PDB file of C-alpha atoms in Angstrom:
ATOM      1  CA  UNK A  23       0.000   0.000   0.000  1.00 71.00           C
ATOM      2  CA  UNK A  24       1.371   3.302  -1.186  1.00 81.00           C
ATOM      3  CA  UNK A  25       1.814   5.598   1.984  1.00 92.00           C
ATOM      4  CA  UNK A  26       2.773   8.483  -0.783  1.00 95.00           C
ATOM      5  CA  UNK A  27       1.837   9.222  -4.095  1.00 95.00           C
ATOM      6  CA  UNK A  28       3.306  11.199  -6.952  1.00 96.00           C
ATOM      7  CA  UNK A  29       0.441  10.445  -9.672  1.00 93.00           C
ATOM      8  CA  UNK A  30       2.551  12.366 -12.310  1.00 95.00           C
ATOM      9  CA  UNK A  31       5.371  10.191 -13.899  1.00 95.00           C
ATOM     10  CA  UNK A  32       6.823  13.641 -15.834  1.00 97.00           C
ATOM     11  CA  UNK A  33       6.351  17.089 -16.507  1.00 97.00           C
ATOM     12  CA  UNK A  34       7.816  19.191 -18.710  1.00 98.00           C
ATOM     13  CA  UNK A  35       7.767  23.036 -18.048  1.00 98.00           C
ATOM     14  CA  UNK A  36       9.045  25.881 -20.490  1.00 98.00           C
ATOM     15  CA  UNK A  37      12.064  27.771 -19.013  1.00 98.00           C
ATOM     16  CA  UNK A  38      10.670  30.604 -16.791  1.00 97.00           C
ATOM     17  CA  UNK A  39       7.154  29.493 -16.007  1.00 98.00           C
ATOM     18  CA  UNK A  40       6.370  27.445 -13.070  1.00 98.00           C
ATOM     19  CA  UNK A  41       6.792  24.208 -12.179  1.00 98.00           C
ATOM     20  CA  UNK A  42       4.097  22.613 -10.007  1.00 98.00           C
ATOM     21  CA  UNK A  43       4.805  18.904  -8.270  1.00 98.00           C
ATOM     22  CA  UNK A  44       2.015  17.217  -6.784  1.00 98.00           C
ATOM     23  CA  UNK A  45       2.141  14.794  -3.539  1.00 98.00           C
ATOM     24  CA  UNK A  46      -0.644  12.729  -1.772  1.00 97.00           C
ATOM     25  CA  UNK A  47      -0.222  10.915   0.951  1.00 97.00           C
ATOM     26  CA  UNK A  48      -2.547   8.435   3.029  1.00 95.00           C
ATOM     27  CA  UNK A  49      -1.441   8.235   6.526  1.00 92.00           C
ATOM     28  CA  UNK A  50      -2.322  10.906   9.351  1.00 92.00           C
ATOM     29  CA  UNK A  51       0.358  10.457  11.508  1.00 90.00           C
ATOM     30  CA  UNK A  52       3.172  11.747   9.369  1.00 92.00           C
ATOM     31  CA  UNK A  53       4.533  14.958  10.395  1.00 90.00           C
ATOM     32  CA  UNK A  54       7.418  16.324   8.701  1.00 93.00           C
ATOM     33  CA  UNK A  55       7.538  16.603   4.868  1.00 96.00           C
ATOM     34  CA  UNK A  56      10.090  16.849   2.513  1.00 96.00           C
ATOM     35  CA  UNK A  57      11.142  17.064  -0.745  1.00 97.00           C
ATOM     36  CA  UNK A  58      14.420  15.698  -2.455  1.00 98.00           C
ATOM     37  CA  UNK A  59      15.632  16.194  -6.162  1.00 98.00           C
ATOM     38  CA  UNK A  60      17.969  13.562  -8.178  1.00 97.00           C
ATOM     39  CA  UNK A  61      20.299  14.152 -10.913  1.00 97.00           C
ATOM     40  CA  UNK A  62      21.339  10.714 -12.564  1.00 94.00           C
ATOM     41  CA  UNK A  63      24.011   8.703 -11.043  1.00 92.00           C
ATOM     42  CA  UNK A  64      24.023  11.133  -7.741  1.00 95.00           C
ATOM     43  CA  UNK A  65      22.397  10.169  -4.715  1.00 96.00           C
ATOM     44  CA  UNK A  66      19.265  12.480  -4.231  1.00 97.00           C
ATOM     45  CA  UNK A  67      19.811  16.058  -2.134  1.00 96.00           C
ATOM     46  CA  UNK A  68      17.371  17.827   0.001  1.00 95.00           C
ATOM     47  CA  UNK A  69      15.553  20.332  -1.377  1.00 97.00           C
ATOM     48  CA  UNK A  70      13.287  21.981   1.056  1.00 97.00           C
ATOM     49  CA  UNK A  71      10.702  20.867   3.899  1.00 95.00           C
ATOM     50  CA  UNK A  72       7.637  21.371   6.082  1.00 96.00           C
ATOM     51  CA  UNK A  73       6.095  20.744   9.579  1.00 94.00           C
ATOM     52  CA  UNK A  74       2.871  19.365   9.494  1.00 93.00           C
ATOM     53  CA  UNK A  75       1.915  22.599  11.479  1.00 94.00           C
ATOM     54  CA  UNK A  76       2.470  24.923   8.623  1.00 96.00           C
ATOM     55  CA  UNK A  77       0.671  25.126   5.475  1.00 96.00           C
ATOM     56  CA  UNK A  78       3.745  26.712   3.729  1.00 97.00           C
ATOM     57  CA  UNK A  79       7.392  27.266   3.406  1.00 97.00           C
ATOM     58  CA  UNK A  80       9.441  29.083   1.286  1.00 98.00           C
ATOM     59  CA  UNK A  81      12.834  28.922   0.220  1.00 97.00           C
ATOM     60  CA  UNK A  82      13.716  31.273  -2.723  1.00 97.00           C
ATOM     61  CA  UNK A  83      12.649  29.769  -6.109  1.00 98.00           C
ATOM     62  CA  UNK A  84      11.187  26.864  -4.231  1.00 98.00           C
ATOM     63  CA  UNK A  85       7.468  26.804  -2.189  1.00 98.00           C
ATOM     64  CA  UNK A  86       5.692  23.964  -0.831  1.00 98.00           C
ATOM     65  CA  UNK A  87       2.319  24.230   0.152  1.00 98.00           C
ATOM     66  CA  UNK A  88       0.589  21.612   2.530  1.00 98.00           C
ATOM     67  CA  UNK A  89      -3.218  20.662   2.603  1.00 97.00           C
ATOM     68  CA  UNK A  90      -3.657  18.625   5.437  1.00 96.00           C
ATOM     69  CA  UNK A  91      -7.362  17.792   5.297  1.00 95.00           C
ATOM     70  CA  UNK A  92      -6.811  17.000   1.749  1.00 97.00           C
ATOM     71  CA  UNK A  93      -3.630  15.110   2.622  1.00 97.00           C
ATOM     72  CA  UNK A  94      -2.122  17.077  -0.418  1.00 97.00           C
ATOM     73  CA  UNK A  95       1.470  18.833  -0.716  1.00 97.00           C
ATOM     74  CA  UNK A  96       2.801  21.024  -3.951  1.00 98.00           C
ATOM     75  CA  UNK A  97       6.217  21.801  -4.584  1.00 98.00           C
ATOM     76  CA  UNK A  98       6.240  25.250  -6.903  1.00 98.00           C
ATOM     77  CA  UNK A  99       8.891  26.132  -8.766  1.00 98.00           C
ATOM     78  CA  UNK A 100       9.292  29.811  -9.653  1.00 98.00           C
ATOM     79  CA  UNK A 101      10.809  30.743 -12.311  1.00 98.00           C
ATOM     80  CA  UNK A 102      12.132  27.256 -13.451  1.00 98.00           C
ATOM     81  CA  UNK A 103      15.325  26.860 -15.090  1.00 98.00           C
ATOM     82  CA  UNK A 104      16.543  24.055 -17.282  1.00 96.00           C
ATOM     83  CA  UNK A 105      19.156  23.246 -13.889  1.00 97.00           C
ATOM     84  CA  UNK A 106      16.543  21.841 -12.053  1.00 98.00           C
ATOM     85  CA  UNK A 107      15.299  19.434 -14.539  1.00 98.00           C
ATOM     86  CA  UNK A 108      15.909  15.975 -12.275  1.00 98.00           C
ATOM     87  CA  UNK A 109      13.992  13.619 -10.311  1.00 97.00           C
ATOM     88  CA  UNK A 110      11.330  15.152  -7.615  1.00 98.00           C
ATOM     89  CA  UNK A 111      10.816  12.785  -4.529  1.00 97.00           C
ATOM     90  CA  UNK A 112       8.172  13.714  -1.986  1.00 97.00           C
ATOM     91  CA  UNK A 113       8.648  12.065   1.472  1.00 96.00           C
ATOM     92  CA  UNK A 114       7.024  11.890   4.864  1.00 95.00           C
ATOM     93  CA  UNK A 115       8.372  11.562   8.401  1.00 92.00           C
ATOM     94  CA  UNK A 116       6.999   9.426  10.890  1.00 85.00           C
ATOM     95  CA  UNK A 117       8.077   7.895  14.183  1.00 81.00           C
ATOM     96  CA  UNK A 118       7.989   3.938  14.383  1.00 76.00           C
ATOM     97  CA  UNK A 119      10.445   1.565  15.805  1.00 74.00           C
ATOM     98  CA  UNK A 120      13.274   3.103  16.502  1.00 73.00           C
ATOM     99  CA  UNK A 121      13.542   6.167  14.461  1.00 79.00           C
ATOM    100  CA  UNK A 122      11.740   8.811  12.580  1.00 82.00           C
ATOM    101  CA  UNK A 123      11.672   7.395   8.985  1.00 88.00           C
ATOM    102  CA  UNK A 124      10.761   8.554   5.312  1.00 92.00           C
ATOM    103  CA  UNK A 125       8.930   7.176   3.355  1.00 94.00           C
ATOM    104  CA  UNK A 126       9.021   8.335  -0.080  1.00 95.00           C
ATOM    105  CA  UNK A 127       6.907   8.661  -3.253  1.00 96.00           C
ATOM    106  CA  UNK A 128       8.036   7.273  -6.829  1.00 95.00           C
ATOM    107  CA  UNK A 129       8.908  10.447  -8.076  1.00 96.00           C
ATOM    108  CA  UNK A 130       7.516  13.311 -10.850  1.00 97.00           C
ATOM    109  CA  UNK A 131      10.444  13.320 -13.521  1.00 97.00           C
ATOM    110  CA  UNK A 132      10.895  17.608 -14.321  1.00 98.00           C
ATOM    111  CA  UNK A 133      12.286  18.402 -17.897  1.00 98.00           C
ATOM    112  CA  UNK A 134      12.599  22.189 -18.063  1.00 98.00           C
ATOM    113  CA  UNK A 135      12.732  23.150 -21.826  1.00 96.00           C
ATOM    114  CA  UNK A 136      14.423  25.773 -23.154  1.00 91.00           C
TER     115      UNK A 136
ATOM    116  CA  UNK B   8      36.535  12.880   2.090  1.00 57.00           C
ATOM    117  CA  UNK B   9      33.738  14.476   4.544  1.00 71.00           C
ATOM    118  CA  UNK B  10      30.478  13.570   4.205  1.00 93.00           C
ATOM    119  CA  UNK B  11      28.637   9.711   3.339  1.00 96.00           C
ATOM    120  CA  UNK B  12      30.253   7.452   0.352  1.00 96.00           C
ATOM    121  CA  UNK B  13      29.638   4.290  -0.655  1.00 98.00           C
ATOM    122  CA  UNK B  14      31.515   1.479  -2.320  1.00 97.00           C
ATOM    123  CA  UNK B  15      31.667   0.147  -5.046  1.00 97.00           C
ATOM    124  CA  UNK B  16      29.677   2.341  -7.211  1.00 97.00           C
ATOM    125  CA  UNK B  17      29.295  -0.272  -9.951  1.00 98.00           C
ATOM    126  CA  UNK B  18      29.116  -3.952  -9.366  1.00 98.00           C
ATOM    127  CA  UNK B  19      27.871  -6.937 -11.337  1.00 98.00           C
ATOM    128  CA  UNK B  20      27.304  -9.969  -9.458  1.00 97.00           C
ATOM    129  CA  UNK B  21      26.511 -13.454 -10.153  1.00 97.00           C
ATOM    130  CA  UNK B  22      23.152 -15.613  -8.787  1.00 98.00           C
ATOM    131  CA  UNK B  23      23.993 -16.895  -5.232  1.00 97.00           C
ATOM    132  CA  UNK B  24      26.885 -15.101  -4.428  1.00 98.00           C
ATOM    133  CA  UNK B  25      27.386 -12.943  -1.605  1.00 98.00           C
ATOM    134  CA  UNK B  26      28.116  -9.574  -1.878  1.00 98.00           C
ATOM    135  CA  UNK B  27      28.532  -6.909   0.436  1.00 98.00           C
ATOM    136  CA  UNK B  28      27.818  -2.576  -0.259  1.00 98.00           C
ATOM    137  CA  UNK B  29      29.768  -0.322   2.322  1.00 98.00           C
ATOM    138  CA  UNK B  30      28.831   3.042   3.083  1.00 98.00           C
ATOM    139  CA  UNK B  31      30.987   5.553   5.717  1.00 97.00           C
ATOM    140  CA  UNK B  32      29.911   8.642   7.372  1.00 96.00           C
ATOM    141  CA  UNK B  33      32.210  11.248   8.810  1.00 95.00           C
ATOM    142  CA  UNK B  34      29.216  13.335  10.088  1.00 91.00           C
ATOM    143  CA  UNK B  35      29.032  11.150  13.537  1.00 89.00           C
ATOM    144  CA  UNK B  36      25.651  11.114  12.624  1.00 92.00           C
ATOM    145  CA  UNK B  37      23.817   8.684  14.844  1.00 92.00           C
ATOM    146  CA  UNK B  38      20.858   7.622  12.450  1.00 93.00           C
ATOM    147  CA  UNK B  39      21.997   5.498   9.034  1.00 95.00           C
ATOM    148  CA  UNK B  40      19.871   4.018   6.639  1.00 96.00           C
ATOM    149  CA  UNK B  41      19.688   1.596   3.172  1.00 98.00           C
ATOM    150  CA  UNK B  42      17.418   2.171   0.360  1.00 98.00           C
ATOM    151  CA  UNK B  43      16.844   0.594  -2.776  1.00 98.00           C
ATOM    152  CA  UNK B  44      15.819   2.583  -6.275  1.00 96.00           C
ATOM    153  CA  UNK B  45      13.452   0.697  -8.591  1.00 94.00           C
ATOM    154  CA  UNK B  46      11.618   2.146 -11.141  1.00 86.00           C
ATOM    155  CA  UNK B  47       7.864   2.327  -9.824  1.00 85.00           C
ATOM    156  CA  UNK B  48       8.596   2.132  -6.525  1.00 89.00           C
ATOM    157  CA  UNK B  49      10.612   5.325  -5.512  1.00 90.00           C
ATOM    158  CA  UNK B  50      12.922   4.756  -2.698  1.00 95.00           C
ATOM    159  CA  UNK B  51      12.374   1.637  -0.030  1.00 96.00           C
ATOM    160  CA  UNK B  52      13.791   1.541   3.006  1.00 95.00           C
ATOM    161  CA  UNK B  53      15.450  -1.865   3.950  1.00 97.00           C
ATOM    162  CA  UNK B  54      17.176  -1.456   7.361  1.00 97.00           C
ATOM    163  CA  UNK B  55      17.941   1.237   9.671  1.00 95.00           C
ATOM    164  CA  UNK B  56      20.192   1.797  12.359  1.00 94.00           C
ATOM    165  CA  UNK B  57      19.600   4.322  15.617  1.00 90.00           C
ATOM    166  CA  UNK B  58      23.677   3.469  16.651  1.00 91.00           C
ATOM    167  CA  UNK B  59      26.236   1.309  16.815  1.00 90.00           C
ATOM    168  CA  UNK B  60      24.921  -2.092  17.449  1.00 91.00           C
ATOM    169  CA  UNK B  61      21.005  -0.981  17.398  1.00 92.00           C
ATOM    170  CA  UNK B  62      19.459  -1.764  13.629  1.00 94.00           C
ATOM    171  CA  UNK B  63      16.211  -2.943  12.701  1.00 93.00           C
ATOM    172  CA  UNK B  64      14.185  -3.813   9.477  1.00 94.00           C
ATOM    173  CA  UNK B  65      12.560  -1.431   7.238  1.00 93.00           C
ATOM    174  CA  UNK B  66       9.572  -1.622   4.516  1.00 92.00           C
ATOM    175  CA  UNK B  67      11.829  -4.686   2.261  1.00 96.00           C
ATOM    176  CA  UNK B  68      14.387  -6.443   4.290  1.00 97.00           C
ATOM    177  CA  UNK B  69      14.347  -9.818   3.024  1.00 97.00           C
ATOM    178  CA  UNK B  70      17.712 -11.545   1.754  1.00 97.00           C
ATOM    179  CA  UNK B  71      19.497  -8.715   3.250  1.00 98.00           C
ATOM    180  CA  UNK B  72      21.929  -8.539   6.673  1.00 98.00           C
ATOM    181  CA  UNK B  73      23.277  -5.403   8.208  1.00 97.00           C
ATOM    182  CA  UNK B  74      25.649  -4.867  10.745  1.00 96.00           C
ATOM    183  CA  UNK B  75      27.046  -1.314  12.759  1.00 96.00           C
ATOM    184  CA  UNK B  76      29.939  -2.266  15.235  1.00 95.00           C
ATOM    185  CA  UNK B  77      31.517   1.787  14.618  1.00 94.00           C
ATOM    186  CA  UNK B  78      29.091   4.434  14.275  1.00 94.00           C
ATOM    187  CA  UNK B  79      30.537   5.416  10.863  1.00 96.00           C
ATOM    188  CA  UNK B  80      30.131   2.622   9.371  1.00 97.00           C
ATOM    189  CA  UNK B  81      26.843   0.788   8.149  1.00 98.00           C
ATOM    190  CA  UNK B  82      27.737  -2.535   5.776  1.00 98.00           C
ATOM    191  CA  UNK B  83      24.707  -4.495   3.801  1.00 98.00           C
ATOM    192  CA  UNK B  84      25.075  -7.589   2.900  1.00 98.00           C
ATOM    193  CA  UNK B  85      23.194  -9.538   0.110  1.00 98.00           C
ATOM    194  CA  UNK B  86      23.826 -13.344   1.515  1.00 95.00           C
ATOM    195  CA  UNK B  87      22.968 -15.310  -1.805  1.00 97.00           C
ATOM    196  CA  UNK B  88      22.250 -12.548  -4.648  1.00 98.00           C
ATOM    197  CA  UNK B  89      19.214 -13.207  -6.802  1.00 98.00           C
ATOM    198  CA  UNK B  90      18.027 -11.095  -9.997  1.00 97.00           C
ATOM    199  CA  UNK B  91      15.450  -9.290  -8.316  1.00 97.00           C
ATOM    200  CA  UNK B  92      18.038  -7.323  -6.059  1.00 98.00           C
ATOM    201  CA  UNK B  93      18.946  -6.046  -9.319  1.00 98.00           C
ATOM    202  CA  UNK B  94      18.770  -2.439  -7.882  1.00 98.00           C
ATOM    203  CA  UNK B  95      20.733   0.776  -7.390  1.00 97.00           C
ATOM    204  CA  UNK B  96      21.412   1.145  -3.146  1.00 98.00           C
ATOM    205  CA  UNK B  97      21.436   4.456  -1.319  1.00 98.00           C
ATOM    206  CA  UNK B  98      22.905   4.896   1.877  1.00 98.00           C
ATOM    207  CA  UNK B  99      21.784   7.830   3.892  1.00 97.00           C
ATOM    208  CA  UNK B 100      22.653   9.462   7.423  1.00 95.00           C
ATOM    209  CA  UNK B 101      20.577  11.782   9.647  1.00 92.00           C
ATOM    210  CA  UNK B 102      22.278  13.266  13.017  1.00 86.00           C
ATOM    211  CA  UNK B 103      19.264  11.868  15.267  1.00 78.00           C
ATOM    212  CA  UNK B 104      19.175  15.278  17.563  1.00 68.00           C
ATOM    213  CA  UNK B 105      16.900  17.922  17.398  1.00 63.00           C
ATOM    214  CA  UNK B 106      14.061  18.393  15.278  1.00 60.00           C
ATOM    215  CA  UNK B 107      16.783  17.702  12.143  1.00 70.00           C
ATOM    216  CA  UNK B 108      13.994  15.401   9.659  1.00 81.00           C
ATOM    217  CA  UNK B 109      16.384  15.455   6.950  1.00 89.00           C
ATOM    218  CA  UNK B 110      18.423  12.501   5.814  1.00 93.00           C
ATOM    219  CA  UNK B 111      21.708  12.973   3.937  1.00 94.00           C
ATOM    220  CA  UNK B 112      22.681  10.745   0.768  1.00 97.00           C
ATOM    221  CA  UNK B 113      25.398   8.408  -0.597  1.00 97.00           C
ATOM    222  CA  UNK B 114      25.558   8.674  -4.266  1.00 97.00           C
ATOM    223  CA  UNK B 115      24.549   5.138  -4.674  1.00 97.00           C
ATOM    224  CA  UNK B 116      25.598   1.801  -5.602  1.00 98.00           C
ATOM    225  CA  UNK B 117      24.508   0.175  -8.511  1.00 97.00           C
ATOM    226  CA  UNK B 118      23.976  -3.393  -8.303  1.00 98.00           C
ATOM    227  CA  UNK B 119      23.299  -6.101 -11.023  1.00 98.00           C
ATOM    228  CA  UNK B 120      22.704  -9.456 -10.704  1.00 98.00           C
ATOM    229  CA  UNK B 121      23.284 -11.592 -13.590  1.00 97.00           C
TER     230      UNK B 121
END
């Protein structure tokens, strides 16, 4: 069962407009989110995050937005630039076991065209 | 170098065999982690580890043995490889104090099983 959801394989956004990445998720008790971007043959790299007490956070170019009665988060992109065409992983914290975990989503592909 | 690396980065291994991925922090970071990449499934955790000589099993850990004797170090070890563990491994770290959510990334190994 798919904790989180990325629904959109790819997107493909024209340089300077923005790029909008879409997250679900199904289970109440996470409380940290996060998002991490790939380039091939790297290991992915934190982007930018936010407390399940907020509803948004902003970190230059980069927003995300959380809907918690929807269970919904949106990364933004503003403008986008071909650089951050890569992999987009959403992720959730929760505490189980031993440690706060992530789990993750199966990633939006971004292609930023010129 | 600071920071987490792995090793190998490439490896092709036969059915059956054992084979073992290393990863090394410098961080001190108490928290480590192993995830596997597969197309359609994002990133899956497969064990965790709170601190030397505390791990425990994540969302896939089946076929696969971990061990921490020195914080820095977090080992995984396929004990008879089969084709399905065809898959590129990420190690990850996270400091485990504060209210620090964000895990920090090996670039990967990339494992084939022929």
């Amino acid at each position: 069962d798919q904790q989180v959801k990325q629904n959109s394989p790819s997107l493909s956004v024209q340089e300077g407009r923005i790029s909008i990445l879409n997250c679900d998720y199904t289970n109440s008790m996470f409380d940290y989110f996060l998002w991490y971007k790939k380039y091939p043959a790297e290991g992915p790299t934190f982007l930018i995050s936010i407390s399940s007490i907020k509803d948004k956070n902003e970190d230059g170019r980069f927003t995300v937005f959380l809907n918690k009665s929807a269970k919904h988060l949106s990364l933004h992109i503003v403008p986008s630039q071909p650089g951050d065409s890569a992999v987009y992983f959403c992720a959730a914290s929760g505490f189980s076991g031993t440690a706060s975990k992530l789990t993750f989503g199966t990633g939006t592909r971004l292609q930023v065209t010129l | 170098d600071a920071g987490i690396t792995q090793s190998p980065r490439y490896k092709i291994t036969e059915t059956g065999r054992q084979v073992t991925l290393m990863c090394h922090q410098t961080w001190s970071h108490s928290y480590m982690f192993w995830y596997r990449q597969d197309l359609g499934h994002g990133l899956r955790l497969i064990y965790y580890s709170a601190a030397a000589d505390i791990t425990d099993k994540g969302e896939v850990p089946d076929g696969y043995v971990v061990s921490r004797s020195k914080t820095e170090n977090f080992p995984l070890t396929l004990e008879s490889a089969t084709r399905s563990q065809t898959s590129v491994y990420f190690c990850a770290s996270n400091p485990g104090q504060g209210a620090v959510y964000e895990q920090y990334f090996g670039p990967g190994t990339r494992l084939t099983v022929t």
